[in-house]
mmCIF file of C-alpha atoms and ligand atoms in Angstrom:
data_model
loop_
_atom_site.group_PDB
_atom_site.id
_atom_site.type_symbol
_atom_site.label_atom_id
_atom_site.label_comp_id
_atom_site.label_asym_id
_atom_site.label_seq_id
_atom_site.Cartn_x
_atom_site.Cartn_y
_atom_site.Cartn_z
ATOM 1 C CA UNK P 1 14.596 -1.877 -9.061
ATOM 2 C CA UNK P 2 15.887 1.650 -9.156
ATOM 3 C CA UNK P 3 18.414 3.655 -7.255
ATOM 4 C CA UNK P 4 16.910 5.126 -4.066
ATOM 5 C CA UNK P 5 18.761 8.408 -4.654
ATOM 6 C CA UNK P 6 16.598 9.204 -7.646
ATOM 7 C CA UNK P 7 13.483 9.412 -5.518
ATOM 8 C CA UNK P 8 13.366 13.100 -4.860
ATOM 9 C CA UNK P 9 10.314 14.554 -6.578
ATOM 10 C CA UNK P 10 7.155 12.995 -7.976
ATOM 11 C CA UNK P 11 7.370 12.519 -11.709
ATOM 12 C CA UNK P 12 3.662 11.790 -11.806
ATOM 13 C CA UNK P 13 1.039 12.873 -9.301
ATOM 14 C CA UNK P 14 -2.382 11.248 -9.663
ATOM 15 C CA UNK P 15 -4.982 13.313 -7.871
ATOM 16 C CA UNK P 16 -8.554 12.141 -7.199
ATOM 17 C CA UNK P 17 -8.720 10.353 -10.544
ATOM 18 C CA UNK P 18 -12.091 8.871 -11.530
ATOM 19 C CA UNK P 19 -13.090 6.903 -14.588
ATOM 20 C CA UNK P 20 -16.780 6.118 -14.895
ATOM 21 C CA UNK P 21 -18.161 4.292 -17.937
ATOM 22 C CA UNK P 22 -21.844 4.878 -18.776
ATOM 23 C CA UNK P 23 -23.558 1.482 -19.109
ATOM 24 C CA UNK P 24 -26.989 1.049 -20.711
ATOM 25 C CA UNK P 25 -29.381 -0.442 -18.192
ATOM 26 C CA UNK P 26 -32.694 -0.047 -20.043
ATOM 27 C CA UNK P 27 -34.460 2.265 -22.458
ATOM 28 C CA UNK P 28 -32.490 5.502 -22.538
ATOM 29 C CA UNK P 29 -31.164 4.810 -19.070
ATOM 30 C CA UNK P 30 -27.514 4.584 -18.189
ATOM 31 C CA UNK P 31 -25.706 3.907 -14.976
ATOM 32 C CA UNK P 32 -22.054 4.746 -14.268
ATOM 33 C CA UNK P 33 -19.693 1.798 -13.942
ATOM 34 C CA UNK P 34 -17.127 3.184 -11.515
ATOM 35 C CA UNK P 35 -14.010 1.443 -12.825
ATOM 36 C CA UNK P 36 -11.679 3.876 -11.050
ATOM 37 C CA UNK P 37 -13.189 5.795 -8.189
ATOM 38 C CA UNK P 38 -11.070 8.545 -6.686
ATOM 39 C CA UNK P 39 -7.487 7.330 -6.558
ATOM 40 C CA UNK P 40 -4.524 9.505 -5.569
ATOM 41 C CA UNK P 41 -0.830 8.648 -5.392
ATOM 42 C CA UNK P 42 2.610 9.886 -6.450
ATOM 43 C CA UNK P 43 5.170 8.059 -8.564
ATOM 44 C CA UNK P 44 8.668 9.288 -7.865
ATOM 45 C CA UNK P 45 11.237 9.794 -10.608
ATOM 46 C CA UNK P 46 13.134 6.552 -11.263
ATOM 47 C CA UNK P 47 10.719 4.530 -9.143
ATOM 48 C CA UNK P 48 8.673 1.444 -9.951
ATOM 49 C CA UNK P 49 5.224 1.523 -8.395
ATOM 50 C CA UNK P 50 3.499 -1.862 -8.544
ATOM 51 C CA UNK P 51 -0.301 -1.858 -8.933
ATOM 52 C CA UNK P 52 -2.034 -5.075 -7.914
ATOM 53 C CA UNK P 53 -5.551 -6.394 -7.414
ATOM 54 C CA UNK P 54 -7.980 -8.996 -8.725
ATOM 55 C CA UNK P 55 -9.273 -9.074 -12.279
ATOM 56 C CA UNK P 56 -11.695 -6.224 -12.947
ATOM 57 C CA UNK P 57 -10.597 -3.998 -10.048
ATOM 58 C CA UNK P 58 -9.609 -1.207 -12.443
ATOM 59 C CA UNK P 59 -5.842 -1.546 -12.946
ATOM 60 C CA UNK P 60 -5.811 -1.233 -16.742
ATOM 61 C CA UNK P 61 -8.399 1.548 -16.651
ATOM 62 C CA UNK P 62 -6.273 3.417 -14.103
ATOM 63 C CA UNK P 63 -3.198 3.064 -16.352
ATOM 64 C CA UNK P 64 -5.088 4.191 -19.453
ATOM 65 C CA UNK P 65 -6.709 7.125 -17.656
ATOM 66 C CA UNK P 66 -3.355 8.290 -16.274
ATOM 67 C CA UNK P 67 -1.988 8.329 -19.827
ATOM 68 C CA UNK P 68 -5.177 10.096 -21.019
ATOM 69 C CA UNK P 69 -5.939 7.279 -23.462
ATOM 70 C CA UNK P 70 -9.319 7.683 -21.764
ATOM 71 C CA UNK P 71 -10.463 11.151 -20.791
ATOM 72 C CA UNK P 72 -10.746 11.034 -16.993
ATOM 73 C CA UNK P 73 -14.244 11.576 -15.609
ATOM 74 C CA UNK P 74 -12.729 13.674 -12.820
ATOM 75 C CA UNK P 75 -9.437 14.392 -11.119
ATOM 76 C CA UNK P 76 -6.110 15.197 -12.650
ATOM 77 C CA UNK P 77 -2.660 13.953 -13.524
ATOM 78 C CA UNK P 78 0.279 16.219 -12.774
ATOM 79 C CA UNK P 79 3.479 15.562 -14.727
ATOM 80 C CA UNK P 80 6.660 17.194 -13.412
ATOM 81 C CA UNK P 81 4.578 19.640 -11.396
ATOM 82 C CA UNK P 82 2.334 20.651 -14.321
ATOM 83 C CA UNK P 83 -1.292 19.494 -14.705
ATOM 84 C CA UNK P 84 -2.023 17.628 -17.933
ATOM 85 C CA UNK P 85 -5.133 19.506 -19.055
ATOM 86 C CA UNK P 86 -5.226 21.018 -22.525
ATOM 87 C CA UNK P 87 -4.907 19.193 -25.827
ATOM 88 C CA UNK P 88 -1.346 20.532 -26.131
ATOM 89 C CA UNK P 89 -0.480 19.279 -22.605
ATOM 90 C CA UNK P 90 -1.832 15.825 -23.484
ATOM 91 C CA UNK P 91 0.175 15.697 -26.713
ATOM 92 C CA UNK P 92 3.335 16.714 -24.889
ATOM 93 C CA UNK P 93 2.692 14.206 -22.105
ATOM 94 C CA UNK P 94 2.125 11.398 -24.626
ATOM 95 C CA UNK P 95 5.619 11.963 -25.975
ATOM 96 C CA UNK P 96 6.996 11.244 -22.530
ATOM 97 C CA UNK P 97 4.567 8.613 -21.278
ATOM 98 C CA UNK P 98 3.652 5.352 -22.938
ATOM 99 C CA UNK P 99 2.220 1.892 -22.323
ATOM 100 C CA UNK P 100 3.412 -1.684 -22.780
ATOM 101 C CA UNK P 101 0.519 -4.085 -23.185
ATOM 102 C CA UNK P 102 -0.317 -7.437 -21.668
ATOM 103 C CA UNK P 103 -0.706 -9.457 -24.783
ATOM 104 C CA UNK P 104 2.229 -9.494 -27.187
ATOM 105 C CA UNK P 105 0.097 -11.516 -29.626
ATOM 106 C CA UNK P 106 -2.640 -8.973 -30.177
ATOM 107 C CA UNK P 107 -0.781 -5.704 -29.754
ATOM 108 C CA UNK P 108 1.499 -6.132 -32.775
ATOM 109 C CA UNK P 109 0.434 -6.331 -36.407
ATOM 110 C CA UNK P 110 1.673 -9.759 -37.607
ATOM 111 C CA UNK P 111 2.074 -8.482 -41.184
ATOM 112 C CA UNK P 112 4.582 -5.817 -40.238
ATOM 113 C CA UNK P 113 8.320 -6.428 -39.990
ATOM 114 C CA UNK P 114 10.109 -5.651 -36.760
ATOM 115 C CA UNK P 115 11.764 -2.696 -38.462
ATOM 116 C CA UNK P 116 8.347 -1.291 -39.454
ATOM 117 C CA UNK P 117 6.882 -1.866 -36.011
ATOM 118 C CA UNK P 118 9.737 -0.201 -34.141
ATOM 119 C CA UNK P 119 10.125 2.507 -36.793
ATOM 120 C CA UNK P 120 6.453 3.537 -36.918
ATOM 121 C CA UNK P 121 6.533 5.828 -33.864
ATOM 122 C CA UNK P 122 9.745 7.374 -35.226
ATOM 123 C CA UNK P 123 7.907 8.118 -38.491
ATOM 124 C CA UNK P 124 4.801 9.466 -36.754
ATOM 125 C CA UNK P 125 6.789 11.784 -34.511
ATOM 126 C CA UNK P 126 9.371 12.583 -37.249
ATOM 127 C CA UNK P 127 12.258 11.678 -34.973
ATOM 128 C CA UNK P 128 14.982 11.349 -37.642
ATOM 129 C CA UNK P 129 16.442 13.341 -40.514
ATOM 130 C CA UNK P 130 17.905 10.656 -42.790
ATOM 131 C CA UNK P 131 17.141 7.032 -43.597
ATOM 132 C CA UNK P 132 20.463 6.017 -41.998
ATOM 133 C CA UNK P 133 19.544 7.809 -38.802
ATOM 134 C CA UNK P 134 16.207 5.964 -38.744
ATOM 135 C CA UNK P 135 17.898 2.611 -39.311
ATOM 136 C CA UNK P 136 20.548 3.275 -36.623
ATOM 137 C CA UNK P 137 17.914 4.259 -34.099
ATOM 138 C CA UNK P 138 15.866 1.111 -34.827
ATOM 139 C CA UNK P 139 18.950 -1.069 -34.363
ATOM 140 C CA UNK P 140 19.778 0.711 -31.102
ATOM 141 C CA UNK P 141 16.233 0.140 -29.814
ATOM 142 C CA UNK P 142 16.422 -3.527 -30.810
ATOM 143 C CA UNK P 143 19.731 -3.876 -29.023
ATOM 144 C CA UNK P 144 18.239 -2.360 -25.853
ATOM 145 C CA UNK P 145 15.748 -5.228 -25.722
ATOM 146 C CA UNK P 146 18.187 -7.986 -26.641
ATOM 147 C CA UNK P 147 17.329 -8.378 -30.360
ATOM 148 C CA UNK P 148 19.880 -8.077 -33.162
ATOM 149 C CA UNK P 149 19.966 -6.725 -36.714
ATOM 150 C CA UNK P 150 19.002 -10.106 -38.192
ATOM 151 C CA UNK P 151 15.622 -9.791 -36.526
ATOM 152 C CA UNK P 152 14.832 -6.476 -38.272
ATOM 153 C CA UNK P 153 13.430 -7.881 -41.514
ATOM 154 C CA UNK P 154 11.389 -10.614 -39.854
ATOM 155 C CA UNK P 155 7.662 -10.499 -39.194
ATOM 156 C CA UNK P 156 6.112 -10.325 -35.746
ATOM 157 C CA UNK P 157 4.290 -13.636 -36.282
ATOM 158 C CA UNK P 158 7.635 -15.425 -36.643
ATOM 159 C CA UNK P 159 8.587 -14.653 -33.061
ATOM 160 C CA UNK P 160 7.989 -16.347 -29.742
ATOM 161 C CA UNK P 161 5.886 -14.607 -27.065
ATOM 162 C CA UNK P 162 8.930 -13.339 -25.197
ATOM 163 C CA UNK P 163 10.491 -11.950 -28.370
ATOM 164 C CA UNK P 164 7.235 -10.253 -29.360
ATOM 165 C CA UNK P 165 7.078 -8.617 -25.981
ATOM 166 C CA UNK P 166 10.638 -7.367 -26.567
ATOM 167 C CA UNK P 167 9.573 -5.909 -29.929
ATOM 168 C CA UNK P 168 6.624 -4.191 -28.215
ATOM 169 C CA UNK P 169 8.961 -2.709 -25.630
ATOM 170 C CA UNK P 170 11.434 -1.503 -28.285
ATOM 171 C CA UNK P 171 8.513 0.215 -30.016
ATOM 172 C CA UNK P 172 7.443 1.874 -26.760
ATOM 173 C CA UNK P 173 10.982 3.141 -26.190
ATOM 174 C CA UNK P 174 11.176 4.742 -29.650
ATOM 175 C CA UNK P 175 9.738 8.055 -28.462
ATOM 176 C CA UNK P 176 12.260 8.229 -25.571
ATOM 177 C CA UNK P 177 9.638 8.115 -22.838
ATOM 178 C CA UNK P 178 10.494 8.683 -19.208
ATOM 179 C CA UNK P 179 7.329 7.038 -17.855
ATOM 180 C CA UNK P 180 5.936 3.644 -18.902
ATOM 181 C CA UNK P 181 2.738 1.968 -17.768
ATOM 182 C CA UNK P 182 3.569 -1.748 -17.982
ATOM 183 C CA UNK P 183 0.195 -3.522 -18.085
ATOM 184 C CA UNK P 184 0.834 -7.135 -17.053
ATOM 185 C CA UNK P 185 3.688 -7.362 -19.547
ATOM 186 C CA UNK P 186 4.694 -10.879 -18.548
ATOM 187 C CA UNK P 187 1.328 -12.475 -17.681
ATOM 188 C CA UNK P 188 0.872 -13.987 -21.141
ATOM 189 C CA UNK P 189 4.417 -15.400 -21.252
ATOM 190 C CA UNK P 190 5.727 -18.805 -20.201
ATOM 191 C CA UNK P 191 6.859 -18.820 -16.594
ATOM 192 C CA UNK P 192 10.336 -19.818 -17.793
ATOM 193 C CA UNK P 193 10.820 -16.555 -19.679
ATOM 194 C CA UNK P 194 8.959 -14.206 -17.331
ATOM 195 C CA UNK P 195 12.076 -13.651 -15.195
ATOM 196 C CA UNK P 196 14.197 -12.737 -18.237
ATOM 197 C CA UNK P 197 11.708 -10.131 -19.385
ATOM 198 C CA UNK P 198 11.367 -8.722 -15.843
ATOM 199 C CA UNK P 199 15.162 -8.456 -15.634
ATOM 200 C CA UNK P 200 15.160 -6.631 -18.921
ATOM 201 C CA UNK P 201 12.689 -4.072 -17.516
ATOM 202 C CA UNK P 202 15.046 -3.628 -14.556
ATOM 203 C CA UNK P 203 18.089 -3.107 -16.770
ATOM 204 C CA UNK P 204 16.272 -0.692 -19.073
ATOM 205 C CA UNK P 205 15.177 1.327 -16.072
ATOM 206 C CA UNK P 206 18.780 1.731 -14.946
ATOM 207 C CA UNK P 207 20.097 2.490 -18.408
ATOM 208 C CA UNK P 208 17.385 4.911 -19.523
ATOM 209 C CA UNK P 209 16.285 6.316 -16.136
ATOM 210 C CA UNK P 210 12.698 5.141 -16.617
ATOM 211 C CA UNK P 211 9.833 5.366 -14.165
ATOM 212 C CA UNK P 212 7.293 2.534 -14.200
ATOM 213 C CA UNK P 213 3.743 1.908 -13.126
ATOM 214 C CA UNK P 214 3.896 -1.878 -13.171
ATOM 215 C CA UNK P 215 0.507 -3.597 -13.224
ATOM 216 C CA UNK P 216 0.174 -7.273 -12.282
ATOM 217 C CA UNK P 217 -1.958 -9.598 -10.273
ATOM 218 C CA UNK P 218 0.945 -11.826 -9.355
ATOM 219 C CA UNK P 219 2.313 -10.358 -6.137
ATOM 220 C CA UNK P 220 5.593 -12.222 -6.499
ATOM 221 C CA UNK P 221 6.316 -10.578 -9.859
ATOM 222 C CA UNK P 222 5.474 -7.157 -8.493
ATOM 223 C CA UNK P 223 7.485 -7.568 -5.315
ATOM 224 C CA UNK P 224 10.682 -8.222 -7.214
ATOM 225 C CA UNK P 225 10.451 -5.248 -9.542
ATOM 226 C CA UNK P 226 8.643 -2.677 -7.375
ATOM 227 C CA UNK P 227 9.942 -0.127 -4.908
ATOM 228 C CA UNK P 228 6.423 0.434 -3.570
ATOM 229 C CA UNK P 229 3.144 -1.375 -4.163
ATOM 230 C CA UNK P 230 -0.397 0.002 -4.397
ATOM 231 C CA UNK P 231 -3.285 -2.425 -3.856
ATOM 232 C CA UNK P 232 -6.576 -1.795 -5.646
ATOM 233 C CA UNK P 233 -10.013 -3.134 -4.859
ATOM 234 C CA UNK P 234 -13.197 -2.262 -6.785
ATOM 235 C CA UNK P 235 -11.792 0.959 -8.200
ATOM 236 C CA UNK P 236 -10.284 2.171 -4.917
ATOM 237 C CA UNK P 237 -6.786 2.100 -3.457
ATOM 238 C CA UNK P 238 -6.840 0.201 -0.183
ATOM 239 C CA UNK P 239 -3.137 0.101 0.711
ATOM 240 C CA UNK P 240 0.120 1.679 -0.448
ATOM 241 C CA UNK P 241 3.529 0.885 1.065
ATOM 242 C CA UNK P 242 7.081 -0.276 0.391
ATOM 243 C CA UNK P 243 7.191 -3.553 -1.570
ATOM 244 C CA UNK P 244 8.913 -5.590 1.136
ATOM 245 C CA UNK P 245 6.820 -4.066 3.916
ATOM 246 C CA UNK P 246 3.579 -4.889 2.171
ATOM 247 C CA UNK P 247 4.720 -8.425 1.533
ATOM 248 C CA UNK P 248 6.201 -9.097 4.974
ATOM 249 C CA UNK P 249 3.542 -7.281 6.987
ATOM 250 C CA UNK P 250 0.376 -6.567 5.003
ATOM 251 C CA UNK P 251 -2.044 -4.394 6.976
ATOM 252 C CA UNK P 252 -5.305 -3.944 5.079
ATOM 253 C CA UNK P 253 -7.529 -7.053 5.398
ATOM 254 C CA UNK P 254 -7.699 -7.346 1.612
ATOM 255 C CA UNK P 255 -3.909 -7.202 1.248
ATOM 256 C CA UNK P 256 -3.614 -9.818 3.994
ATOM 257 C CA UNK P 257 -5.960 -12.071 2.065
ATOM 258 C CA UNK P 258 -4.012 -11.564 -1.171
ATOM 259 C CA UNK P 259 -0.717 -12.367 0.554
ATOM 260 C CA UNK P 260 -2.290 -15.414 2.226
ATOM 261 C CA UNK P 261 -3.192 -16.704 -1.196
ATOM 262 C CA UNK P 262 0.442 -16.628 -2.402
ATOM 263 C CA UNK P 263 2.043 -20.043 -1.855
ATOM 264 C CA UNK P 264 4.908 -19.846 0.654
ATOM 265 C CA UNK P 265 7.683 -22.403 0.166
ATOM 266 C CA UNK P 266 8.890 -22.208 3.772
ATOM 267 C CA UNK P 267 6.484 -23.911 6.243
ATOM 268 C CA UNK P 268 7.792 -21.814 9.183
ATOM 269 C CA UNK P 269 6.847 -18.580 7.422
ATOM 270 C CA UNK P 270 3.581 -20.129 6.292
ATOM 271 C CA UNK P 271 2.648 -20.845 9.935
ATOM 272 C CA UNK P 272 3.702 -17.389 11.148
ATOM 273 C CA UNK P 273 1.444 -15.656 8.599
ATOM 274 C CA UNK P 274 -2.048 -16.450 9.763
ATOM 275 C CA UNK P 275 -4.187 -17.228 6.777
ATOM 276 C CA UNK P 276 -6.973 -14.774 6.005
ATOM 277 C CA UNK P 277 -9.745 -16.143 3.859
ATOM 278 C CA UNK P 278 -12.073 -13.941 1.855
ATOM 279 C CA UNK P 279 -15.662 -15.008 1.540
ATOM 280 C CA UNK P 280 -17.752 -14.612 -1.609
ATOM 281 C CA UNK P 281 -17.042 -13.066 -4.971
ATOM 282 C CA UNK P 282 -15.811 -9.605 -5.817
ATOM 283 C CA UNK P 283 -18.949 -7.419 -6.323
ATOM 284 C CA UNK P 284 -19.604 -5.780 -9.702
ATOM 285 C CA UNK P 285 -18.349 -2.189 -9.956
ATOM 286 C CA UNK P 286 -21.797 -1.433 -11.417
ATOM 287 C CA UNK P 287 -23.324 -2.297 -8.042
ATOM 288 C CA UNK P 288 -20.547 -1.416 -5.644
ATOM 289 C CA UNK P 289 -21.548 -1.840 -1.998
ATOM 290 C CA UNK P 290 -21.964 1.304 0.128
ATOM 291 C CA UNK P 291 -19.331 2.211 2.730
ATOM 292 C CA UNK P 292 -16.101 0.233 2.656
ATOM 293 C CA UNK P 293 -16.008 -1.538 -0.738
ATOM 294 C CA UNK P 294 -14.481 -4.633 0.914
ATOM 295 C CA UNK P 295 -17.128 -5.086 3.621
ATOM 296 C CA UNK P 296 -19.005 -7.865 1.806
ATOM 297 C CA UNK P 297 -15.916 -10.107 1.985
ATOM 298 C CA UNK P 298 -13.969 -8.815 4.966
ATOM 299 C CA UNK P 299 -13.619 -11.121 7.997
ATOM 300 C CA UNK P 300 -13.256 -8.021 10.236
ATOM 301 C CA UNK P 301 -16.320 -6.136 8.965
ATOM 302 C CA UNK P 302 -18.727 -4.572 11.482
ATOM 303 C CA UNK P 303 -21.949 -2.631 10.859
ATOM 304 C CA UNK P 304 -20.113 0.723 10.772
ATOM 305 C CA UNK P 305 -18.078 -0.459 7.780
ATOM 306 C CA UNK P 306 -21.222 -0.352 5.616
ATOM 307 C CA UNK P 307 -21.925 3.261 6.472
ATOM 308 C CA UNK P 308 -18.935 5.288 5.388
ATOM 309 C CA UNK P 309 -16.060 4.940 3.010
ATOM 310 C CA UNK P 310 -12.685 4.726 4.781
ATOM 311 C CA UNK P 311 -10.137 7.302 3.590
ATOM 312 C CA UNK P 312 -6.645 6.214 2.552
ATOM 313 C CA UNK P 313 -4.672 7.426 5.614
ATOM 314 C CA UNK P 314 -0.960 7.470 6.374
ATOM 315 C CA UNK P 315 -0.889 5.308 9.481
ATOM 316 C CA UNK P 316 2.893 4.898 9.664
ATOM 317 C CA UNK P 317 5.511 6.834 7.744
ATOM 318 C CA UNK P 318 5.049 5.909 4.091
ATOM 319 C CA UNK P 319 2.248 3.389 4.825
ATOM 320 C CA UNK P 320 -1.218 4.270 3.637
ATOM 321 C CA UNK P 321 -4.247 2.129 4.505
ATOM 322 C CA UNK P 322 -7.997 2.633 3.913
ATOM 323 C CA UNK P 323 -9.707 0.766 6.769
ATOM 324 C CA UNK P 324 -11.836 2.096 9.662
ATOM 325 C CA UNK P 325 -10.645 -0.642 11.978
ATOM 326 C CA UNK P 326 -6.939 -0.798 11.200
ATOM 327 C CA UNK P 327 -5.911 0.354 14.698
ATOM 328 C CA UNK P 328 -8.162 -2.267 16.350
ATOM 329 C CA UNK P 329 -7.230 -5.239 14.186
ATOM 330 C CA UNK P 330 -3.493 -4.469 14.507
HETATM 331 N N1 ATP H 1 -14.277 0.621 -22.078
HETATM 332 C C1 ATP H 1 -15.000 0.120 -21.074
HETATM 333 N N2 ATP H 1 -16.350 0.285 -21.039
HETATM 334 C C2 ATP H 1 -17.101 -0.190 -20.037
HETATM 335 N N3 ATP H 1 -16.597 -0.862 -18.971
HETATM 336 C C3 ATP H 1 -15.269 -1.058 -18.942
HETATM 337 C C4 ATP H 1 -14.393 -0.589 -19.979
HETATM 338 N N4 ATP H 1 -13.127 -0.941 -19.662
HETATM 339 C C5 ATP H 1 -13.190 -1.599 -18.497
HETATM 340 N N5 ATP H 1 -14.476 -1.669 -18.052
HETATM 341 C C6 ATP H 1 -14.921 -2.265 -16.798
HETATM 342 O O1 ATP H 1 -14.214 -1.588 -15.760
HETATM 343 C C7 ATP H 1 -13.834 -2.500 -14.735
HETATM 344 C C8 ATP H 1 -12.333 -2.463 -14.566
HETATM 345 O O2 ATP H 1 -11.731 -3.049 -15.700
HETATM 346 P P1 ATP H 1 -10.153 -3.129 -15.913
HETATM 347 O O3 ATP H 1 -9.926 -3.744 -17.226
HETATM 348 O O4 ATP H 1 -9.574 -1.780 -15.660
HETATM 349 O O5 ATP H 1 -9.704 -4.105 -14.744
HETATM 350 P P2 ATP H 1 -8.302 -4.827 -14.482
HETATM 351 O O6 ATP H 1 -8.012 -4.656 -13.040
HETATM 352 O O7 ATP H 1 -7.304 -4.332 -15.455
HETATM 353 O O8 ATP H 1 -8.636 -6.363 -14.766
HETATM 354 P P3 ATP H 1 -7.704 -7.553 -15.366
HETATM 355 O O9 ATP H 1 -6.844 -8.008 -14.231
HETATM 356 O O10 ATP H 1 -8.685 -8.583 -15.783
HETATM 357 O O11 ATP H 1 -6.917 -6.989 -16.507
HETATM 358 C C9 ATP H 1 -14.371 -3.862 -15.151
HETATM 359 O O12 ATP H 1 -15.629 -4.040 -14.527
HETATM 360 C C10 ATP H 1 -14.542 -3.724 -16.644
HETATM 361 O O13 ATP H 1 -15.577 -4.564 -17.106
HETATM 362 S S1 SF4 H 2 -13.285 -0.845 6.935
HETATM 363 FE FE1 SF4 H 2 -14.272 -2.635 7.825
HETATM 364 S S2 SF4 H 2 -14.883 -3.871 6.048
HETATM 365 FE FE2 SF4 H 2 -13.401 -2.386 5.344
HETATM 366 S S3 SF4 H 2 -11.473 -3.438 5.415
HETATM 367 FE FE3 SF4 H 2 -11.688 -2.349 7.363
HETATM 368 S S4 SF4 H 2 -12.630 -3.816 8.749
HETATM 369 FE FE4 SF4 H 2 -12.883 -4.628 6.696
HETATM 370 MG MG1 MG H 3 -6.151 -5.268 -16.929
#
C-alpha cells in the first residue's frame, strides 16, 4: 500500500468509458455485448485501486480498454491531465502504462529464456546503447522481482508459477511504466505463494513509485493491497470507497452480498454483519436487465428499480454508491 502523501492528483482519469462487443445473433444481425458500460473514476498517483466483481462483470475488459489494447467504444482516458486520443498519444501512453496478466503459464513463451523475455521490450523500444547496458538492465529488473543472474539463461517452462509471474512482472517493468493494470496476478498461484507475490507488488510500488489498478475477485487479496476499492457489476461501477471502509461497512446491496460471502474467522464479527444472500445467477451482459442492473438479484429491489439506472453518487465524502434506495436501506 502506498504513501498517502502521494495522492495529490489523478494519474489516470477514466471518463464515461464504454466497451461494447458486436455479437452475431443471426443472419447479418449483431447485438452489442456491453462488457463495460459507462464507468468513470480517478486513480491517484501512487495509489492502488482495487477492482472487484464476479466473473464476466467486465474487469479485464475495463483494464484492457483503459490501456487502449481495445479501442474504447466511447468515453476517454486522461493521463496526467491529457486525453489519450491520437495514435501518437496512445503510443506515448503505452510506454508508461502496462499490464500484468492472470496466467503466468500462458503469457510467457516457454521456449524463450528469461533474459530474452525480459529483454524483448528493451529491444522493441531500443532502451539501451550497448550489450552490457542491456544485460545490466535485465539483471536489475530480475533483482527487483527477487530473481538472480543464474535464472537468466533458463527457460520459462523450468520455473514454478510464482517464479513465472515474477518473470512476467520483470518484463512489464522493463519499459519503466508508472501505471500497471494487474489482472488477477495471483489467482492462478498456490495460496502459499500468493502473499509473497502480493508483498512484492507492494515493495515495487514503494521503490518505483508505481500506480496500480489491481483486479481480483478475492476481496481479501484486494483489501490488503488497495487504498480504495471499486466494485463492478454487469459492466457498471456500483460502489467506490476506501478499502477498509468498503470491507467494514459495505453500502451497496451487491457489495454487502460479496462481503457476506467472504468467510469471517471471528464469530462475533460474523454475527454483527448480517448476511445478505443474492438470489439467482448474474444475467448475461448481452441481455442486461433495464434499470438497476442488480435488480434481478437484489433483496431490496422495488418496482422503481427496474425503471431507471441509478447514478454513481457521492453519498459521503469519498464514498460513491449507485443505488436508488441507499438512503432508505441505511
Ligand atoms: N473480445 C471479446 N469479444 C466478445 N465478448 C467479450 C470479449 N471479451 C470479453 N467479452 C465478454 O465481456 C464480458 C466481460 O468479460 P471480462 O473478461 O472483461 O470479465 P471479467 O470480469 O474479467 O471476468 P473474469 O473474472 O472471469 O476474468 C463477458 O461477458 C465476456 O464474455
Ligand atoms: S437500486 Fe434497487 S435493485 Fe438496485 S441495488 Fe438499489 S435497491 Fe437494489
Ligand atoms: Mg478477467
